[in-house]
Coordinates of N, CA and C in Angstrom, one line a residue:
X1236 N -11.3 -36.3 2.2 CA -12.2 -35.7 2.5 C -13.6 -35.3 3.4
X1237 N -13.8 -36.8 3.1 CA -15.2 -37.2 3.9 C -15.0 -36.9 5.7
X1238 N -13.4 -37.2 5.9 CA -13.6 -37.1 7.5 C -13.1 -35.8 7.8
X1239 N -13.2 -34.6 7.0 CA -13.0 -33.1 7.5 C -14.4 -32.8 7.5
X1240 N -15.3 -33.2 6.2 CA -16.6 -33.2 6.5 C -17.2 -33.5 7.6
X1241 N -17.0 -34.7 7.8 CA -17.9 -35.5 9.0 C -17.5 -34.5 10.4
X1242 N -16.1 -33.9 10.5 CA -15.5 -33.3 11.9 C -16.2 -31.8 12.0
X1243 N -16.5 -31.3 10.8 CA -16.7 -29.6 10.4 C -18.0 -29.9 10.7
X1244 N -18.8 -30.6 10.5 CA -20.3 -30.8 10.5 C -20.7 -31.2 11.8
X1245 N -19.8 -32.0 12.2 CA -20.0 -32.2 14.2 C -19.9 -31.0 14.9
X1246 N -19.1 -30.2 14.3 CA -18.5 -28.7 15.0 C -20.1 -28.0 14.6
X1247 N -20.3 -27.9 13.6 CA -21.4 -27.2 13.2 C -22.7 -27.5 13.7
X1248 N -23.2 -28.9 14.0 CA -24.4 -28.6 14.7 C -24.5 -28.5 16.3
X1249 N -23.5 -28.3 16.8 CA -22.9 -27.7 18.1 C -23.8 -26.6 18.4
X1250 N -24.0 -25.4 17.5 CA -25.0 -24.6 17.7 C -23.6 -23.1 17.9
X1251 N -22.4 -23.6 18.3 CA -21.9 -22.3 18.9 C -20.8 -22.1 17.2
X1252 N -20.6 -20.6 17.7 CA -20.2 -19.9 16.5 C -18.6 -20.5 16.3
X1253 N -18.0 -21.0 15.4 CA -16.7 -21.5 15.5 C -16.1 -20.6 14.4
X1254 N -14.8 -20.1 14.7 CA -13.6 -19.6 13.5 C -12.6 -20.6 12.9
X1255 N -12.1 -20.5 12.2 CA -11.5 -21.6 11.6 C -10.2 -20.5 10.7
X1256 N -9.2 -20.8 11.2 CA -8.2 -19.7 10.4 C -6.9 -20.5 9.6
X1257 N -7.0 -20.2 8.6 CA -6.0 -21.3 7.2 C -4.9 -20.4 6.8
X1258 N -3.8 -20.3 7.2 CA -3.0 -19.6 7.1 C -1.9 -20.3 6.2
X1259 N -1.3 -18.9 4.9 CA -0.7 -19.5 3.8 C -1.4 -20.6 2.9
X1260 N -3.0 -20.1 2.6 CA -3.6 -20.9 2.3 C -3.4 -21.5 0.7
X1261 N -2.5 -20.1 0.0 CA -2.2 -20.7 -1.2 C -1.4 -22.0 -1.7
X1262 N -1.0 -22.7 -0.6 CA -0.2 -23.5 -0.5 C -1.2 -24.6 -0.7
X1263 N -2.7 -24.4 -0.2 CA -3.5 -25.7 -0.4 C -4.1 -25.7 -2.1
X1264 N -3.4 -25.2 -3.0 CA -4.1 -25.1 -4.2 C -4.0 -26.4 -4.8
X1265 N -3.2 -27.2 -4.1 CA -2.9 -28.7 -5.0 C -4.4 -29.6 -4.6
X1266 N -5.0 -28.9 -3.5 CA -6.3 -29.6 -3.0 C -7.3 -28.9 -3.3
X1267 N -7.4 -27.8 -4.3 CA -8.4 -26.8 -4.2 C -9.9 -27.5 -5.2
X1268 N -9.7 -28.6 -5.8 CA -10.4 -29.2 -6.5 C -11.6 -29.8 -5.4
X1269 N -11.0 -30.2 -4.5 CA -11.8 -30.4 -3.2 C -12.4 -29.8 -2.4
X1270 N -11.1 -28.9 -1.9 CA -11.6 -27.8 -0.8 C -12.7 -27.1 -0.9
X1271 N -12.5 -26.5 -2.1 CA -13.6 -25.2 -3.1 C -15.0 -25.4 -2.6
X1272 N -15.5 -27.3 -3.2 CA -16.4 -27.6 -2.9 C -16.9 -27.8 -1.4
X1273 N -16.0 -28.4 -0.9 CA -16.2 -28.6 0.9 C -16.2 -27.0 1.5
X1274 N -16.1 -25.8 1.1 CA -16.2 -24.6 1.8 C -17.6 -24.0 1.0
X1275 N -17.8 -24.4 0.0 CA -19.5 -24.1 -0.2 C -20.3 -24.9 0.5
X1276 N -20.2 -26.2 0.8 CA -20.8 -26.9 1.7 C -21.2 -26.2 3.2
X1277 N -20.0 -26.0 3.6 CA -19.9 -25.6 4.9 C -20.8 -24.3 4.8
X1278 N -20.5 -23.5 4.0 CA -21.2 -21.7 4.1 C -22.7 -22.3 3.9
X1279 N -23.3 -23.1 2.8 CA -24.4 -23.4 2.9 C -25.1 -24.2 4.1
X1280 N -24.6 -24.8 4.4 CA -25.1 -25.8 5.8 C -25.0 -25.1 7.5
X1281 N -23.8 -24.6 7.5 CA -23.2 -24.1 8.5 C -22.8 -22.9 8.6
X1282 N -23.7 -21.8 8.9 CA -23.5 -20.7 8.8 C -22.8 -20.0 9.8
X1283 N -22.8 -21.0 10.7 CA -22.0 -20.7 12.3 C -20.4 -20.7 12.3
X1284 N -20.0 -21.5 11.4 CA -18.4 -21.7 11.0 C -18.0 -20.7 9.9
X1285 N -17.0 -19.9 10.7 CA -16.2 -18.8 10.1 C -14.7 -19.3 9.4
X1286 N -14.7 -18.9 8.4 CA -13.3 -19.5 8.1 C -12.5 -17.9 7.7
X1287 N -11.4 -17.8 7.8 CA -10.3 -16.5 8.1 C -9.2 -17.4 6.9
X1288 N -8.9 -16.6 5.9 CA -7.9 -17.2 5.0 C -6.6 -16.0 5.0
X1289 N -5.3 -16.7 5.6 CA -4.3 -15.6 5.1 C -3.5 -16.0 4.5
X1290 N -2.9 -15.4 3.7 CA -1.9 -15.5 2.8 C -1.9 -14.6 1.3
X1291 N -1.0 -15.2 0.5 CA -1.2 -14.8 -0.9 C -2.2 -14.0 -1.1
X1292 N -2.0 -13.2 -2.1 CA -3.2 -12.7 -2.8 C -3.4 -13.3 -4.0
X1293 N -2.2 -13.8 -4.8 CA -2.5 -15.2 -5.8 C -2.8 -16.2 -5.3
X1294 N -2.8 -17.0 -6.4 CA -3.2 -18.5 -6.4 C -4.2 -18.7 -6.1
X1295 N -4.5 -19.6 -5.0 CA -5.3 -20.0 -4.4 C -6.5 -19.0 -3.7
X1296 N -5.9 -17.9 -3.0 CA -6.3 -16.5 -2.8 C -7.0 -16.4 -3.8
X1297 N -7.0 -16.1 -5.1 CA -7.4 -15.5 -6.0 C -8.9 -16.4 -6.4
X1298 N -8.4 -17.5 -6.3 CA -10.1 -18.4 -6.5 C -11.2 -18.2 -5.4
X1299 N -10.1 -17.6 -4.3 CA -11.4 -17.5 -3.2 C -12.0 -16.0 -3.3
X1300 N -11.2 -15.0 -3.5 CA -11.6 -13.8 -3.9 C -12.2 -13.4 -5.2
X1301 N -12.2 -14.1 -5.9 CA -12.6 -14.0 -7.5 C -13.3 -15.1 -8.1
X1302 N -14.2 -15.8 -7.3 CA -14.2 -17.0 -7.9 C -15.6 -16.9 -9.3
X1303 N -15.0 -17.8 -10.3 CA -15.7 -17.7 -11.7 C -16.6 -18.3 -11.4
X1304 N -17.6 -18.4 -12.4 CA -18.7 -18.5 -12.7 C -18.8 -19.8 -12.4
X1305 N -18.2 -20.7 -12.7 CA -17.9 -22.3 -12.9 C -17.8 -22.8 -11.2
X1306 N -17.3 -21.7 -10.6 CA -16.9 -22.2 -8.9 C -17.8 -22.3 -8.2
X1307 N -17.8 -23.3 -7.3 CA -18.7 -23.8 -6.0 C -18.7 -22.5 -5.4
X1308 N -18.2 -21.6 -5.0 CA -17.7 -20.4 -4.2 C -18.3 -19.0 -4.7
X1309 N -19.3 -19.5 -6.2 CA -19.6 -18.3 -6.8 C -21.0 -17.2 -6.1
X1310 N -20.6 -16.0 -5.7 CA -21.9 -15.6 -5.6 C -21.6 -15.5 -3.9
X1311 N -20.5 -16.0 -3.5 CA -19.9 -15.9 -2.0 C -19.0 -15.4 -1.5
X1312 N -18.4 -14.3 -2.1 CA -17.0 -13.3 -2.2 C -17.0 -13.4 -1.0
X1313 N -15.8 -13.5 0.1 CA -15.7 -13.1 1.6 C -15.3 -11.5 1.3
X1314 N -15.3 -11.3 2.8 CA -15.0 -10.0 3.2 C -13.6 -9.8 3.2
X1315 N -12.5 -8.8 2.7 CA -11.6 -9.1 2.5 C -11.0 -7.8 3.8
X1316 N -10.0 -8.3 4.1 CA -9.1 -7.4 5.4 C -7.6 -7.0 5.0
X1317 N -7.4 -6.1 4.2 CA -5.9 -5.9 3.8 C -5.3 -5.5 4.9
X1318 N -3.6 -5.9 5.1 CA -2.8 -5.5 6.1 C -2.0 -4.3 5.2
X1319 N -2.1 -3.3 5.4 CA -1.3 -2.2 4.7 C -0.1 -1.9 5.3
X1320 N 0.7 -1.4 4.6 CA 2.1 -1.0 5.1 C 2.3 -0.3 6.4
X1321 N 3.1 -0.5 7.3 CA 3.0 0.7 8.2 C 3.8 1.8 8.1
X1322 N 3.4 2.6 8.6 CA 4.1 3.8 8.9 C 5.6 3.9 9.5
X1323 N 6.3 4.8 9.6 CA 7.6 4.5 9.6 C 7.6 4.0 11.5
X1324 N 7.0 5.1 12.1 CA 6.8 4.7 13.2 C 6.6 3.6 13.9
X1325 N 5.3 2.9 13.2 CA 4.6 1.8 13.3 C 5.6 0.7 13.1
X1326 N 6.3 1.0 12.3 CA 7.7 -0.4 11.6 C 8.2 -0.5 12.9
X1327 N 9.1 0.3 13.4 CA 10.2 0.7 14.2 C 9.3 -0.1 15.6
X1328 N 8.2 0.4 16.1 CA 7.4 -0.5 17.4 C 7.0 -1.7 17.0
X1329 N 6.8 -2.3 15.9 CA 6.2 -3.6 15.5 C 7.9 -4.6 15.8
X1330 N 8.7 -3.8 15.2 CA 10.2 -4.8 15.3 C 10.5 -4.6 16.9
X1331 N 10.7 -3.5 17.5 CA 10.6 -3.1 19.0 C 10.1 -4.4 19.8
X1332 N 9.0 -4.5 19.3 CA 8.1 -5.4 20.3 C 8.5 -6.9 19.9
X1333 N 8.7 -6.9 18.8 CA 9.2 -8.9 18.2 C 10.2 -8.9 19.0
X1334 N 11.2 -7.8 18.8 CA 12.7 -8.1 19.7 C 12.2 -8.3 20.9
X1335 N 11.4 -7.8 21.8 CA 11.7 -7.2 23.1 C 11.1 -9.1 23.5
X1336 N 10.6 -9.8 22.7 CA 10.1 -11.1 23.3 C 11.3 -11.8 23.1
X1337 N 12.2 -11.7 22.7 CA 13.3 -12.3 22.9 C 14.6 -11.6 23.7
X1338 N 14.4 -10.7 24.5 CA 15.3 -9.8 25.2 C 16.3 -9.2 24.3
X1339 N 16.4 -8.9 23.2 CA 16.9 -8.6 22.3 C 16.7 -6.9 21.8
X1340 N 17.4 -5.9 22.5 CA 16.9 -4.4 21.7 C 17.4 -4.1 20.6
X1341 N 16.4 -3.5 20.0 CA 16.7 -2.8 18.8 C 17.9 -1.9 18.9
X1342 N 18.6 -1.8 17.7 CA 19.7 -1.1 17.5 C 19.4 0.1 16.6
X1343 N 20.2 0.7 16.6 CA 19.9 1.9 15.6 C 20.8 1.2 13.9
X1344 N 21.4 0.5 14.2 CA 21.5 0.2 12.4 C 21.0 -0.8 12.1
X1345 N 19.6 -1.0 13.1 CA 18.8 -2.3 12.6 C 17.1 -1.1 11.9
X1346 N 17.5 0.5 11.9 CA 16.6 1.4 11.4 C 16.8 1.3 10.1
X1347 N 17.9 0.7 9.5 CA 18.0 0.5 8.2 C 17.1 -0.5 7.5
X1348 N 16.6 -1.6 8.0 CA 15.6 -2.4 7.9 C 14.3 -1.9 7.3
X1349 N 13.9 -0.7 8.6 CA 12.8 -0.2 8.4 C 12.5 0.6 6.9
X1350 N 13.6 1.1 6.7 CA 13.6 2.2 5.3 C 13.6 1.3 4.2
X1351 N 14.2 0.2 4.1 CA 14.9 -0.6 3.0 C 13.7 -1.3 3.0
X1352 N 12.9 -1.6 3.9 CA 11.5 -2.6 3.3 C 10.3 -1.9 3.6
X1353 N 10.4 -0.5 3.8 CA 9.4 0.2 3.4 C 7.9 -0.1 4.4
X1354 N 8.1 -0.5 5.3 CA 6.5 -0.7 6.1 C 6.3 -1.7 5.5
X1355 N 6.4 -2.9 5.1 CA 6.0 -4.1 4.4 C 5.8 -4.9 5.4
X1356 N 4.7 -5.1 6.4 CA 4.9 -6.1 7.6 C 5.2 -7.9 7.1
X1357 N 5.1 -8.1 6.3 CA 5.7 -9.6 5.8 C 7.1 -9.4 5.4
X1358 N 7.5 -8.5 5.1 CA 9.0 -8.5 5.1 C 10.0 -8.1 6.4
X1359 N 9.0 -7.2 7.1 CA 9.5 -6.8 8.5 C 9.9 -8.1 9.3
X1360 N 8.2 -8.7 9.4 CA 8.7 -10.5 10.1 C 9.8 -11.2 9.7
X1361 N 10.1 -11.1 8.5 CA 11.2 -12.0 7.9 C 12.3 -11.9 8.4
X1362 N 12.6 -10.2 8.4 CA 14.1 -9.6 8.8 C 13.5 -9.9 10.5
X1363 N 12.6 -9.5 10.9 CA 12.8 -9.7 12.6 C 13.1 -11.4 13.1
X1364 N 12.8 -12.2 12.4 CA 13.2 -13.3 12.7 C 14.4 -13.7 12.4
X1365 N 15.1 -13.4 11.0 CA 16.3 -13.6 11.3 C 17.1 -13.0 11.9
X1366 N 16.6 -11.7 12.7 CA 17.6 -11.3 13.5 C 17.4 -11.9 14.9
X1367 N 16.1 -11.7 15.3 CA 15.9 -11.8 16.5 C 15.7 -13.6 17.0
X1368 N 15.1 -14.4 15.9 CA 15.2 -15.7 16.3 C 16.4 -16.6 15.9
X1369 N 16.8 -15.9 14.6 CA 18.1 -17.1 14.1 C 19.3 -16.3 14.7
X1370 N 19.4 -15.3 15.3 CA 20.5 -14.6 15.5 C 21.3 -14.2 14.5
X1371 N 20.7 -13.6 13.4 CA 21.9 -13.5 12.5 C 22.3 -12.0 12.4
X1372 N 23.5 -11.7 12.1 CA 23.5 -10.1 12.1 C 22.8 -9.2 10.9
X1373 N 22.6 -8.1 11.5 CA 21.9 -7.3 10.6 C 22.0 -7.1 9.2
X1374 N 23.2 -7.1 8.7 CA 23.4 -7.1 7.5 C 23.0 -8.4 6.7
X1375 N 23.7 -9.3 7.5 CA 23.2 -10.8 6.7 C 21.6 -11.0 6.6
X1376 N 21.4 -10.4 7.7 CA 19.7 -11.0 7.9 C 19.3 -9.8 6.6
X1377 N 19.4 -9.0 6.5 CA 18.5 -7.8 5.7 C 18.7 -8.2 4.4
X1378 N 19.9 -8.6 3.8 CA 20.5 -9.2 2.6 C 19.3 -10.3 2.6
X1379 N 19.2 -11.5 3.6 CA 18.8 -12.7 3.2 C 17.0 -11.9 3.4
X1380 N 16.7 -11.0 3.9 CA 15.3 -11.1 3.9 C 15.2 -10.4 2.6
X1381 N 15.9 -9.9 1.8 CA 15.4 -9.2 0.5 C 15.9 -10.2 -0.8
X1382 N 16.9 -11.5 -0.5 CA 16.6 -12.2 -1.3 C 15.7 -13.0 -1.2
X1383 N 15.0 -13.8 -0.1 CA 14.2 -14.3 -0.3 C 12.7 -13.6 -0.4
X1384 N 13.0 -12.3 -0.4 CA 11.6 -11.5 -0.8 C 11.5 -11.6 -2.4
X1385 N 12.8 -11.7 -2.9 CA 12.6 -11.7 -4.3 C 12.3 -12.8 -4.9
X1386 N 12.3 -13.9 -4.3 CA 11.9 -15.5 -5.1 C 10.4 -15.3 -4.8
X1387 N 9.9 -14.8 -3.6 CA 8.9 -14.5 -3.5 C 7.7 -13.9 -4.2
X1388 N 8.1 -12.6 -4.4 CA 7.8 -11.6 -5.3 C 7.6 -12.3 -7.1
X1389 N 8.6 -12.4 -6.9 CA 8.8 -13.3 -8.6 C 8.0 -14.1 -8.7
X1390 N 7.8 -15.3 -7.8 CA 6.8 -16.1 -8.0 C 5.5 -16.1 -7.9
X1391 N 5.0 -14.6 -6.9 CA 3.8 -14.8 -6.8 C 3.1 -13.8 -8.3
X1392 N 4.0 -13.0 -8.8 CA 4.1 -12.1 -9.7 C 3.8 -12.8 -10.9
X1393 N 4.2 -14.0 -11.2 CA 4.2 -15.0 -12.5 C 2.9 -15.5 -12.2
X1394 N 2.7 -15.8 -11.0 CA 0.8 -16.3 -10.6 C -0.1 -15.7 -11.2
X1395 N -0.2 -14.4 -10.8 CA -0.6 -13.0 -11.1 C -0.7 -13.0 -12.9
X1396 N 0.0 -13.0 -13.4 CA 0.0 -13.0 -15.0 C -0.2 -13.9 -15.7
X1397 N -1.0 -15.1 -15.4 CA -0.9 -16.1 -15.4 C -2.5 -15.7 -16.0
X1398 N -2.5 -15.9 -18.0 CA -3.7 -15.8 -18.3 C -4.0 -14.3 -19.0
X1399 N -2.8 -13.6 -18.5 CA -3.0 -12.1 -18.6 C -1.9 -11.5 -19.5
X1400 N -2.2 -10.2 -20.3 CA -1.2 -10.1 -21.2 C 0.1 -9.6 -20.7
X1401 N 1.1 -10.1 -20.7 CA 2.3 -10.0 -19.8 C 3.2 -8.8 -20.4
X1402 N 3.3 -8.5 -21.3 CA 3.8 -7.2 -21.6 C 3.2 -6.0 -21.1
X1403 N 1.9 -6.2 -21.6 CA 1.1 -4.6 -21.3 C 1.2 -4.7 -19.7
X1404 N 1.3 -5.6 -18.9 CA 1.5 -5.3 -17.4 C 2.9 -5.2 -16.7
X1405 N 3.3 -5.7 -17.6 CA 5.0 -5.5 -16.9 C 5.3 -4.0 -17.2
X1406 N 4.8 -3.8 -18.3 CA 5.1 -2.0 -19.2 C 4.4 -1.2 -17.9
X1407 N 3.2 -1.4 -17.7 CA 2.5 -0.7 -17.0 C 3.6 -1.0 -15.5
X1408 N 3.6 -1.8 -15.0 CA 4.3 -2.2 -13.5 C 5.6 -1.2 -13.3
X1409 N 6.4 -0.8 -14.4 CA 7.6 -0.3 -14.5 C 7.2 1.2 -14.8
X1410 N 6.4 1.5 -15.4 CA 5.7 2.9 -15.2 C 5.4 3.5 -14.2
X1411 N 4.5 2.5 -12.9 CA 4.1 2.9 -11.5 C 5.6 2.7 -10.9
X1412 N 6.6 2.0 -11.1 CA 7.4 1.6 -10.2 C 8.3 3.1 -9.7
X1413 N 8.1 4.1 -10.6 CA 8.6 5.3 -10.5 C 7.3 6.2 -9.7
X1414 N 6.1 6.2 -10.5 CA 4.5 6.8 -10.3 C 4.2 7.1 -11.5
X1415 N 3.2 6.9 -11.8 CA 2.5 7.6 -13.2 C 1.2 7.8 -13.0
X1416 N 0.5 8.5 -13.7 CA -1.2 8.9 -14.1 C -1.6 8.0 -15.0
X1417 N -2.9 7.9 -14.9 CA -3.4 7.2 -16.1 C -3.1 7.4 -17.1
X1418 N -3.0 8.8 -17.7 CA -2.5 9.2 -19.1 C -1.2 8.7 -19.1
X1419 N 0.0 8.9 -18.3 CA 1.2 8.3 -18.6 C 1.2 6.4 -18.5
X1420 N 0.2 6.1 -17.8 CA 0.7 4.3 -18.4 C -0.1 4.3 -19.6
X1421 N -1.6 5.2 -20.3 CA -1.6 5.0 -21.5 C -0.4 5.0 -22.4
X1422 N 0.3 5.9 -22.3 CA 1.3 6.4 -23.1 C 2.4 5.2 -23.1
X1423 N 2.6 5.1 -22.3 CA 4.0 4.0 -22.1 C 3.7 2.7 -22.7
X1424 N 2.0 2.1 -22.4 CA 1.6 0.9 -23.2 C 1.8 1.1 -24.6
X1425 N 1.2 1.9 -25.1 CA 1.1 2.4 -26.6 C 2.1 2.5 -27.4
X1426 N 3.4 2.9 -26.8 CA 4.5 3.4 -27.2 C 5.1 1.5 -27.2
X1427 N 5.0 0.8 -26.2 CA 5.4 -0.6 -26.2 C 4.7 -1.3 -26.9
X1428 N 3.2 -0.9 -27.1 CA 2.2 -2.0 -28.4 C 2.7 -1.5 -29.7
X1429 N 3.3 0.2 -29.9 CA 3.4 0.2 -31.0 C 2.2 0.9 -31.8
X1430 N 1.1 1.1 -30.9 CA -0.1 1.3 -31.9 C -1.0 2.0 -30.5
X1431 N -2.4 2.4 -30.9 CA -3.3 2.9 -29.9 C -3.6 1.9 -29.2
X1432 N -4.1 1.8 -27.8 CA -4.5 0.7 -27.1 C -5.9 1.5 -26.3
X1433 N -7.0 0.9 -26.5 CA -8.8 1.6 -25.7 C -8.5 2.2 -24.6
X1434 N -8.8 2.5 -24.2 CA -9.1 2.9 -22.8 C -9.7 1.9 -21.6
X1435 N -10.3 0.9 -22.4 CA -11.2 0.0 -21.5 C -9.8 -0.8 -21.3
X1436 N -8.8 -1.2 -22.3 CA -7.9 -2.1 -21.9 C -7.2 -1.4 -20.5
X1437 N -6.8 -0.2 -20.7 CA -5.9 0.5 -19.4 C -6.5 0.8 -18.1
X1438 N -7.9 0.7 -18.5 CA -9.0 0.9 -17.1 C -8.8 -0.9 -16.2
X1439 N -8.8 -1.9 -17.1 CA -8.8 -3.3 -16.8 C -7.4 -3.5 -15.8
X1440 N -6.5 -2.9 -16.7 CA -5.2 -3.3 -16.3 C -5.0 -2.6 -14.8
X1441 N -5.5 -0.9 -14.7 CA -4.9 -0.5 -13.4 C -6.2 -1.4 -12.2
X1442 N -7.1 -1.5 -12.6 CA -8.3 -1.8 -11.9 C -7.6 -3.4 -11.3
X1443 N -7.3 -4.2 -11.9 CA -6.5 -5.7 -11.5 C -5.1 -5.4 -11.1
X1444 N -4.4 -4.4 -11.5 CA -3.1 -3.9 -10.2 C -3.7 -3.8 -9.0
X1445 N -4.8 -2.8 -8.8 CA -5.2 -2.5 -7.8 C -5.6 -3.5 -6.9
X1446 N -6.6 -4.2 -7.9 CA -7.4 -5.3 -6.6 C -6.2 -6.3 -6.4
X1447 N -4.9 -6.7 -6.8 CA -4.0 -7.6 -6.4 C -3.0 -6.9 -5.2
X1448 N -3.3 -5.6 -5.3 CA -2.6 -4.7 -4.0 C -1.0 -4.8 -4.8
X1449 N -0.6 -4.7 -6.1 CA 0.4 -4.4 -6.6 C 0.6 -2.7 -7.0
X1450 N -0.4 -2.0 -6.7 CA -0.1 -0.8 -6.5 C -1.0 -0.2 -5.6
X1451 N -0.7 1.1 -5.2 CA -1.7 1.8 -4.6 C -2.1 3.2 -5.5
X1452 N -3.0 3.8 -5.2 CA -3.1 5.0 -6.1 C -3.3 6.2 -5.0
X1453 N -2.9 7.7 -5.1 CA -3.2 8.4 -4.2 C -3.3 9.9 -5.1
X1454 N -4.6 10.1 -5.3 CA -4.9 11.7 -6.2 C -4.8 11.4 -7.3
X1455 N -5.2 10.0 -8.1 CA -4.6 9.7 -9.6 C -3.1 9.5 -9.5
X1456 N -2.5 9.2 -8.7 CA -1.6 8.7 -9.1 C -1.1 7.4 -8.7
X1457 N -0.4 6.5 -9.3 CA -0.3 5.3 -9.1 C 1.3 5.2 -9.1
X1458 N 1.4 4.0 -7.8 CA 2.4 3.6 -7.6 C 2.8 2.1 -7.3
X1459 N 4.0 1.6 -7.4 CA 4.1 -0.1 -7.0 C 4.5 0.3 -5.4
X1460 N 4.0 -0.5 -4.5 CA 4.3 -0.3 -3.1 C 5.1 -0.8 -2.0
X1461 N 5.3 -2.0 -3.0 CA 6.2 -3.4 -2.7 C 7.9 -2.7 -2.7
X1462 N 8.5 -2.2 -2.2 CA 10.2 -2.4 -2.3 C 10.7 -3.0 -3.1
X1463 N 10.7 -4.1 -2.6 CA 11.3 -5.4 -3.3 C 10.7 -5.4 -4.8
X1464 N 9.3 -5.8 -5.1 CA 8.8 -5.5 -6.4 C 9.6 -4.2 -7.3
X1465 N 9.2 -3.2 -6.7 CA 9.9 -1.6 -7.0 C 11.2 -2.2 -7.9
X1466 N 12.3 -2.6 -7.0 CA 13.6 -2.5 -7.1 C 13.6 -3.5 -8.3
X1467 N 13.1 -4.5 -8.3 CA 13.3 -5.6 -9.6 C 12.6 -5.1 -11.0
X1468 N 11.6 -3.9 -10.8 CA 10.9 -3.4 -12.1 C 12.5 -2.5 -12.7
X1469 N 12.5 -1.8 -11.3 CA 13.7 -0.5 -11.9 C 14.9 -1.0 -12.7
X1470 N 15.1 -2.3 -12.2 CA 16.4 -2.5 -12.6 C 16.3 -4.0 -13.7
X1471 N 14.9 -3.7 -14.1 CA 14.4 -4.4 -15.5 C 14.9 -5.9 -15.0
X1472 N 14.8 -6.6 -14.1 CA 15.1 -7.8 -13.4 C 13.8 -8.6 -13.7
X1473 N 12.8 -8.1 -14.1 CA 11.5 -8.5 -14.1 C 10.9 -8.0 -15.9
X1474 N 10.9 -9.1 -16.6 CA 10.5 -8.4 -18.2 C 9.3 -9.2 -18.8

């Protein structure tokens, strides 16, 4: 890491603003013990070096966005930019532009992907790559997208649940897979627990799920936004 520090220090001393993007940052979790102190030193010493982190909200992203008091990044919470699901119109345009780059017209049958993937940019990107780049037929491409997405969702949910009450969180998510209000969430959790659960616990569960972007809220109604996660919950493939 000394070499990286020397490189960044040399760049930082130039005086110009520099933007460094790290994609799929959760894959750096194996070196997080070295990376986090390095980032803290850069932030303190060279404020004109700006990092953009993209990737999963779980794993290392959690360490970056929600640093513990013992973390070198504590007190330096970065600004957050969430990529929200596309509307149907934007999702169609997103695929159309991507297909155009490969001189591939979008077909009516491929509109099924927009409906099934529900505007989630990551899944649309994966599907578009399968069709336009890998030349996989629509039906197979869509099924491969869902299969790969299922693996990703399961893995990331496991990361999120680490250190949390699995039963309560899964119970809450299953209720929200259909849609649920605060009282509904409390009722299903108390039924699952077999006794009363204080309001603070319910509040923390909901807020943690919102912070992880596993659920959305609209006028007091909570719902799981990702269609793949929603399907897994409704078919009891996650317990």
